[in-house]
Coordinates of C-alpha atoms in Angstrom, one line a residue:
X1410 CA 14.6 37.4 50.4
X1411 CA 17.3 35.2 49.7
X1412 CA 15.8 32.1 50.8
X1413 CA 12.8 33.1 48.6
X1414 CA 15.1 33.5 45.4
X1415 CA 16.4 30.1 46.5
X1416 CA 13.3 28.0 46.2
X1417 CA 12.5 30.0 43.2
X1418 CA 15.2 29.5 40.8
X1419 CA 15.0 25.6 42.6
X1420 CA 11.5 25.9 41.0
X1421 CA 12.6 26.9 37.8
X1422 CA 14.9 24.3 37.3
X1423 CA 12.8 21.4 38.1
X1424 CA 10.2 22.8 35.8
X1425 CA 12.8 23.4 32.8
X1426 CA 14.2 19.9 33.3
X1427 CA 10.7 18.4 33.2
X1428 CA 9.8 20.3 30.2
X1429 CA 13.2 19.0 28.1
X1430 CA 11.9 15.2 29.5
X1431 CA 8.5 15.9 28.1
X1432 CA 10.0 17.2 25.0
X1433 CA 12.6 14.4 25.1
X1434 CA 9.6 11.7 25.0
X1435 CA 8.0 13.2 21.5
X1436 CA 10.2 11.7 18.8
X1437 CA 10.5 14.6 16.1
X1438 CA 9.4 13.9 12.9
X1439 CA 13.0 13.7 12.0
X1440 CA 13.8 11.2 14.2
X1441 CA 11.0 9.1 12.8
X1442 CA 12.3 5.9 10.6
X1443 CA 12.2 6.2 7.0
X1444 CA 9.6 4.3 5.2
X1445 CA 11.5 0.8 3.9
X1446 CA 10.6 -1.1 0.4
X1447 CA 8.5 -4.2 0.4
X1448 CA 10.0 -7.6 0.8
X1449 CA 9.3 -7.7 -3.3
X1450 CA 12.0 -5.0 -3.9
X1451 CA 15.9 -5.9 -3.9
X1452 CA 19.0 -4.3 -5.1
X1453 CA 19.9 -5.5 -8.4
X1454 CA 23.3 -6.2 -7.3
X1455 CA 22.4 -8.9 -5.2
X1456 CA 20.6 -10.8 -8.1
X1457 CA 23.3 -9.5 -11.0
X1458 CA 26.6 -7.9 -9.8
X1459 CA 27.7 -8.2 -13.7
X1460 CA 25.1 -5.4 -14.6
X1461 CA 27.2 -1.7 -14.6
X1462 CA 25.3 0.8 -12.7
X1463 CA 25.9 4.5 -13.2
X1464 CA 23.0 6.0 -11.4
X1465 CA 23.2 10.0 -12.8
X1466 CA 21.1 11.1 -10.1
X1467 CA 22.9 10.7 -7.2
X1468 CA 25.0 12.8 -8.8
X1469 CA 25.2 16.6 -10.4
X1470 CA 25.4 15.1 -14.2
X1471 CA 21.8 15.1 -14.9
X1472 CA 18.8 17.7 -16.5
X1473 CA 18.6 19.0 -13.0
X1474 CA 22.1 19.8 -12.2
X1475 CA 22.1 18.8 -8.8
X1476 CA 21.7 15.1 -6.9
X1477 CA 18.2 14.7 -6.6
X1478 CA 16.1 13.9 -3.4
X1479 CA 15.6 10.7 -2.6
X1480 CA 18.9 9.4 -3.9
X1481 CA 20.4 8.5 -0.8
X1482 CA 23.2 6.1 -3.0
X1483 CA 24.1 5.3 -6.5
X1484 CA 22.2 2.1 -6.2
X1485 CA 19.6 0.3 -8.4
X1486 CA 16.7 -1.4 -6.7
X1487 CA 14.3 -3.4 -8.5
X1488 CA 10.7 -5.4 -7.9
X1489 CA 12.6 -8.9 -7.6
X1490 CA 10.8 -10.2 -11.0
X1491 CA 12.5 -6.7 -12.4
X1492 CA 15.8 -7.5 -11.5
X1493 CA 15.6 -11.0 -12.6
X1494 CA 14.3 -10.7 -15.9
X1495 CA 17.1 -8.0 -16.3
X1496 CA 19.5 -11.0 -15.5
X1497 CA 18.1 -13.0 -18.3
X1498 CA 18.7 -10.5 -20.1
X1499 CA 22.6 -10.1 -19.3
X1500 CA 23.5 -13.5 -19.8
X1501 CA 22.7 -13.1 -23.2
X1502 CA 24.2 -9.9 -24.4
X1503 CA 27.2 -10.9 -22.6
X1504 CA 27.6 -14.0 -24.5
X1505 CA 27.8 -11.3 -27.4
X1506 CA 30.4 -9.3 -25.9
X1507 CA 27.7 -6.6 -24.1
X1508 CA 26.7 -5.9 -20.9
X1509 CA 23.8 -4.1 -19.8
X1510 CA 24.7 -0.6 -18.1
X1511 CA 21.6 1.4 -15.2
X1512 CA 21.0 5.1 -15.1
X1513 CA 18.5 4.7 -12.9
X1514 CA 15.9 2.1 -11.8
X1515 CA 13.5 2.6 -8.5
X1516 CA 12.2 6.3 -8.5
X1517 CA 11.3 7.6 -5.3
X1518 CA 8.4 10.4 -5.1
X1519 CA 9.8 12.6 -3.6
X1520 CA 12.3 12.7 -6.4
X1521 CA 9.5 13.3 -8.8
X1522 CA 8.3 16.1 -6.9
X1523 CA 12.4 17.3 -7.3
X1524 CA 11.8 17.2 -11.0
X1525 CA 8.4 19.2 -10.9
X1526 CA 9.7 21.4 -8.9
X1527 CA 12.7 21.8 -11.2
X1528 CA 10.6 22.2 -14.2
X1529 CA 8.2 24.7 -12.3
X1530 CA 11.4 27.5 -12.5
X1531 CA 11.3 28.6 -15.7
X1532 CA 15.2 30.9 -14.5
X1533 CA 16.9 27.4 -13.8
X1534 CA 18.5 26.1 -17.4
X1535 CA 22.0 25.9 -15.8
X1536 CA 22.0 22.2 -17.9
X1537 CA 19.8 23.3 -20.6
X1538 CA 22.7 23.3 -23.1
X1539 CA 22.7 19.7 -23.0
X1540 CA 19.8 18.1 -21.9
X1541 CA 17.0 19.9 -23.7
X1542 CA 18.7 22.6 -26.3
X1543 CA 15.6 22.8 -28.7
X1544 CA 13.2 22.9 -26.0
X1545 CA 11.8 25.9 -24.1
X1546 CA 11.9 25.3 -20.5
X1547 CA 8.4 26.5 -20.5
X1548 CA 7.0 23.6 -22.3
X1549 CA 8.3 20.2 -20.3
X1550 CA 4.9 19.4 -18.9
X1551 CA 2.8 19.9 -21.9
X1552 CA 6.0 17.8 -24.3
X1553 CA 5.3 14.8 -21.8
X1554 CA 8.9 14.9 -20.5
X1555 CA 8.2 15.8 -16.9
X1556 CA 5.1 14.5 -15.4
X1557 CA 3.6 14.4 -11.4
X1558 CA 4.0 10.5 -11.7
X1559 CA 6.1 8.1 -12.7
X1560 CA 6.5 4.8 -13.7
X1561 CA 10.1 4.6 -12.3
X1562 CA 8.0 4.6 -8.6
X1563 CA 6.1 1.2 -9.2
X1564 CA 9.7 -0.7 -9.2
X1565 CA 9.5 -2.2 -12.4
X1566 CA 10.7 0.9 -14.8
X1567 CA 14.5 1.4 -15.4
X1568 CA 16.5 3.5 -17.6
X1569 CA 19.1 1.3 -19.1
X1570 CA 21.8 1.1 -22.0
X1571 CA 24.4 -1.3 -23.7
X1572 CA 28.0 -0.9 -23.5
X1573 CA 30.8 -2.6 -25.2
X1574 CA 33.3 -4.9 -23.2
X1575 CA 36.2 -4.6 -21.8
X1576 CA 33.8 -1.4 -20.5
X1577 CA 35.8 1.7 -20.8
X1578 CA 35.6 4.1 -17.8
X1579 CA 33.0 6.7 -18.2
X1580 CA 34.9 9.9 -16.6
X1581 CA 33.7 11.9 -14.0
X1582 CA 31.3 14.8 -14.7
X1583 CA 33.4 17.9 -13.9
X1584 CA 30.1 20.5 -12.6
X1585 CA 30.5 23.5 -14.6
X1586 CA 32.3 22.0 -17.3
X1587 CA 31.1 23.1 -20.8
X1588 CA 27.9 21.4 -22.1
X1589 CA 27.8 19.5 -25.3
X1590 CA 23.9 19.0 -27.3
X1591 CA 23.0 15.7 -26.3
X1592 CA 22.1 15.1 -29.5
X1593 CA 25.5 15.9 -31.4
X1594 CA 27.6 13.5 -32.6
X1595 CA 29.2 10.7 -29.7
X1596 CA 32.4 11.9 -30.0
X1597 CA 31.8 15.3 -29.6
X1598 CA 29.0 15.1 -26.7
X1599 CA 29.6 13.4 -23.1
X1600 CA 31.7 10.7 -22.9
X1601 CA 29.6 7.9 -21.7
X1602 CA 31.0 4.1 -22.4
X1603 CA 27.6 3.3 -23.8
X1604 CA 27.6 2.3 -27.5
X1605 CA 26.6 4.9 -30.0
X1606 CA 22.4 4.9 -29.4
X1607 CA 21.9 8.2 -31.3
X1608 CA 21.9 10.4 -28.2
X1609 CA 22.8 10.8 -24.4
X1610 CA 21.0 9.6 -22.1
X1611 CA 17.7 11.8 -20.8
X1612 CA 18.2 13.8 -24.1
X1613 CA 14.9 15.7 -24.4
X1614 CA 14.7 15.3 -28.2
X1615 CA 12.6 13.7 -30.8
X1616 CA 15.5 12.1 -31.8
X1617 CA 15.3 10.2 -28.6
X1618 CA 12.2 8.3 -29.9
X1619 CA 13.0 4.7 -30.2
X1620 CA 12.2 4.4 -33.9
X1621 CA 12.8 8.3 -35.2
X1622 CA 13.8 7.4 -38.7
X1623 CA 16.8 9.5 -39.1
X1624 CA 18.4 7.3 -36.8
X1625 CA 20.0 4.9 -38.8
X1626 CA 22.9 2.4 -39.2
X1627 CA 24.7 1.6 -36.3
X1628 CA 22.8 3.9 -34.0
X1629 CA 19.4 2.1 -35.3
X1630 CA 21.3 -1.2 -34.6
X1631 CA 22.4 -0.7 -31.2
X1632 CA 18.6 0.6 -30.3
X1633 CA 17.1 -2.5 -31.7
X1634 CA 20.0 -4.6 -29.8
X1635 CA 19.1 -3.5 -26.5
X1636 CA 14.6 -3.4 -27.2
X1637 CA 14.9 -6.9 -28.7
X1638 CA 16.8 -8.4 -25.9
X1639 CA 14.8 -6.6 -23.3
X1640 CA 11.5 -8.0 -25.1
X1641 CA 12.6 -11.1 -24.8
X1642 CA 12.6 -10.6 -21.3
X1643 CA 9.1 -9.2 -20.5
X1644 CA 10.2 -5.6 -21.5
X1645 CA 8.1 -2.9 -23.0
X1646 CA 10.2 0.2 -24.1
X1647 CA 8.2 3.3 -24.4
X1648 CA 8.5 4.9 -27.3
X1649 CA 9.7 8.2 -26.9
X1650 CA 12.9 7.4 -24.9
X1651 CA 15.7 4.6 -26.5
X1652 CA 16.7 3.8 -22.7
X1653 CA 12.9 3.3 -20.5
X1654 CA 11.5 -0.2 -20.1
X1655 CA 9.2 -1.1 -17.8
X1656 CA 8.7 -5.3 -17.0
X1657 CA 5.4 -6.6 -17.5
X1658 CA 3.2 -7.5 -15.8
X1659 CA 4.4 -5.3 -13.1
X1660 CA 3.8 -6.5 -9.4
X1661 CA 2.5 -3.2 -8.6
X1662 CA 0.9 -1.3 -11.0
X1663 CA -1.4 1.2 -9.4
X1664 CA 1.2 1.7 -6.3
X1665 CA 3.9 5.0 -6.4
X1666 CA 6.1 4.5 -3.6
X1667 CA 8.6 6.7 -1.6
X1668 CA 11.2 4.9 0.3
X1669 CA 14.1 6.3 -0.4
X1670 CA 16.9 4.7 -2.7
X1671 CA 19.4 3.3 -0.1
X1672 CA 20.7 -0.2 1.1
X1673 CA 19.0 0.1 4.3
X1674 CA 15.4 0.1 2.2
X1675 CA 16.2 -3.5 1.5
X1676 CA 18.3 -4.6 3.8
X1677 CA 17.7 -8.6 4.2
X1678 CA 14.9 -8.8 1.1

């Protein structure tokens, strides 16, 4: 009997080591490589390091309240004629004492599907206080502020202010900190270093539309600064939102990709 439990356990280990080969030669779908950009795409700082980036969703200081998927690093990435009108575009303002300053530029869709998700759970308004005060959760979709597409995933669209030099240090966003209306007045609400444009950035608000007529003075100023420049460039803003611009003509226009944002996407463009 005990040489018969011998060859058996002898058979039970050969078989268990050729099962964790054959599993070894699968690759998991983990282990599969992430999809990279097209040689068209670059990081903006390799064509402009001037141009401040402040990419909110890498981070927790956004509508969502959490770093969004996708994000893999607070980098911008651009379709190269993107990223080099957007250069064209700094050299002027800061021959005017401006620079230009990114919240966000390439939009995976996977982060899309984030925000869908997001807007989908009617019990999450842990940021509503500041993002979207006069807005029930409830209507997003049917508002036009969350949609299952966006422009941001074609390359050319980017979400982009001015700001004053010497740029002052934005602070850190401290999560849980008390929320301030987007909308209220600049030195009362977040302290971004981005001149005074009327609202924060991603402020779901009528008073975000480009041309709202109560926004006057300075504010209207600043707004018409940063669409005139951008127009000069091959820049269309869309209207409801001060900071969105998308270059025309786009090199992809009908194409929503998902690579996500990281140097390794494109690494040697």
């Amino acid at each position: 009997m005990t040489g018969l439990a011998s060859v058996l356990r002898g058979l039970a280990v050969s078989a268990a080591a050729g099962l964790l080969a054959a599993t070894a030669a699968v690759p998991s779908a983990q282990a599969r490589p992430e999809p990279k950009a097209p040689k068209e795409f670059v990081a903006l700082s390799s064509v402009d390091r001037t141009i401040i980036q402040e990419m909110r969703y890498t981070t927790e200081h956004n509508f969502v309240g959490e770093p969004v998927d996708g994000y893999r690093q607070p980098l911008c990435i651009l379709t190269r004629p993107a990223a080099e009108a957007l250069h064209r575009a700094q050299v002027k303002l800061l021959a005017r004492g401006y620079s230009l300053k990114v919240y966000d530029c390439y939009r995976p869709q996977r982060a899309v599907d984030h925000f869908v998700r997001w807007a989908q759970d009617l019990a999450d308004e842990r940021m509503k206080k500041e993002f979207y005060p006069r807005v029930d959760k409830s209507r997003l979709f049917e508002d036009g502020y969350i949609a299952e597409k966006s422009g941001h995933s074609r390359g050319s669209t980017l979400d982009v202010t001015i700001v004053r030099l010497p740029a002052a240090r934005t602070r850190p966003y401290v999560p849980g900190e008390k929320l301030v209306d987007c909308a209220a007045p600049r030195d009362e609400r977040f302290p971004d270093n981005s001149v005074d444009m009327g609202t924060g950035f991603d402020c779901f608000d009528t008073l975000s539309h480009t041309d709202d007529p109560r926004i006057l003075g300075v504010q209207r100023a600043n707004r018409q600064l940063l669409k005139g420049t951008l127009a000069e460039q091959g820049f269309v803003n869309l209207p409801e939102e001060w900071w969105h611009f998308t270059f025309k003509p786009e090199p992809f226009p009908g194409t929503f990709f998902d690579f996500p944002v990281a140097r390794r996407s494109v690494a040697g463009h």
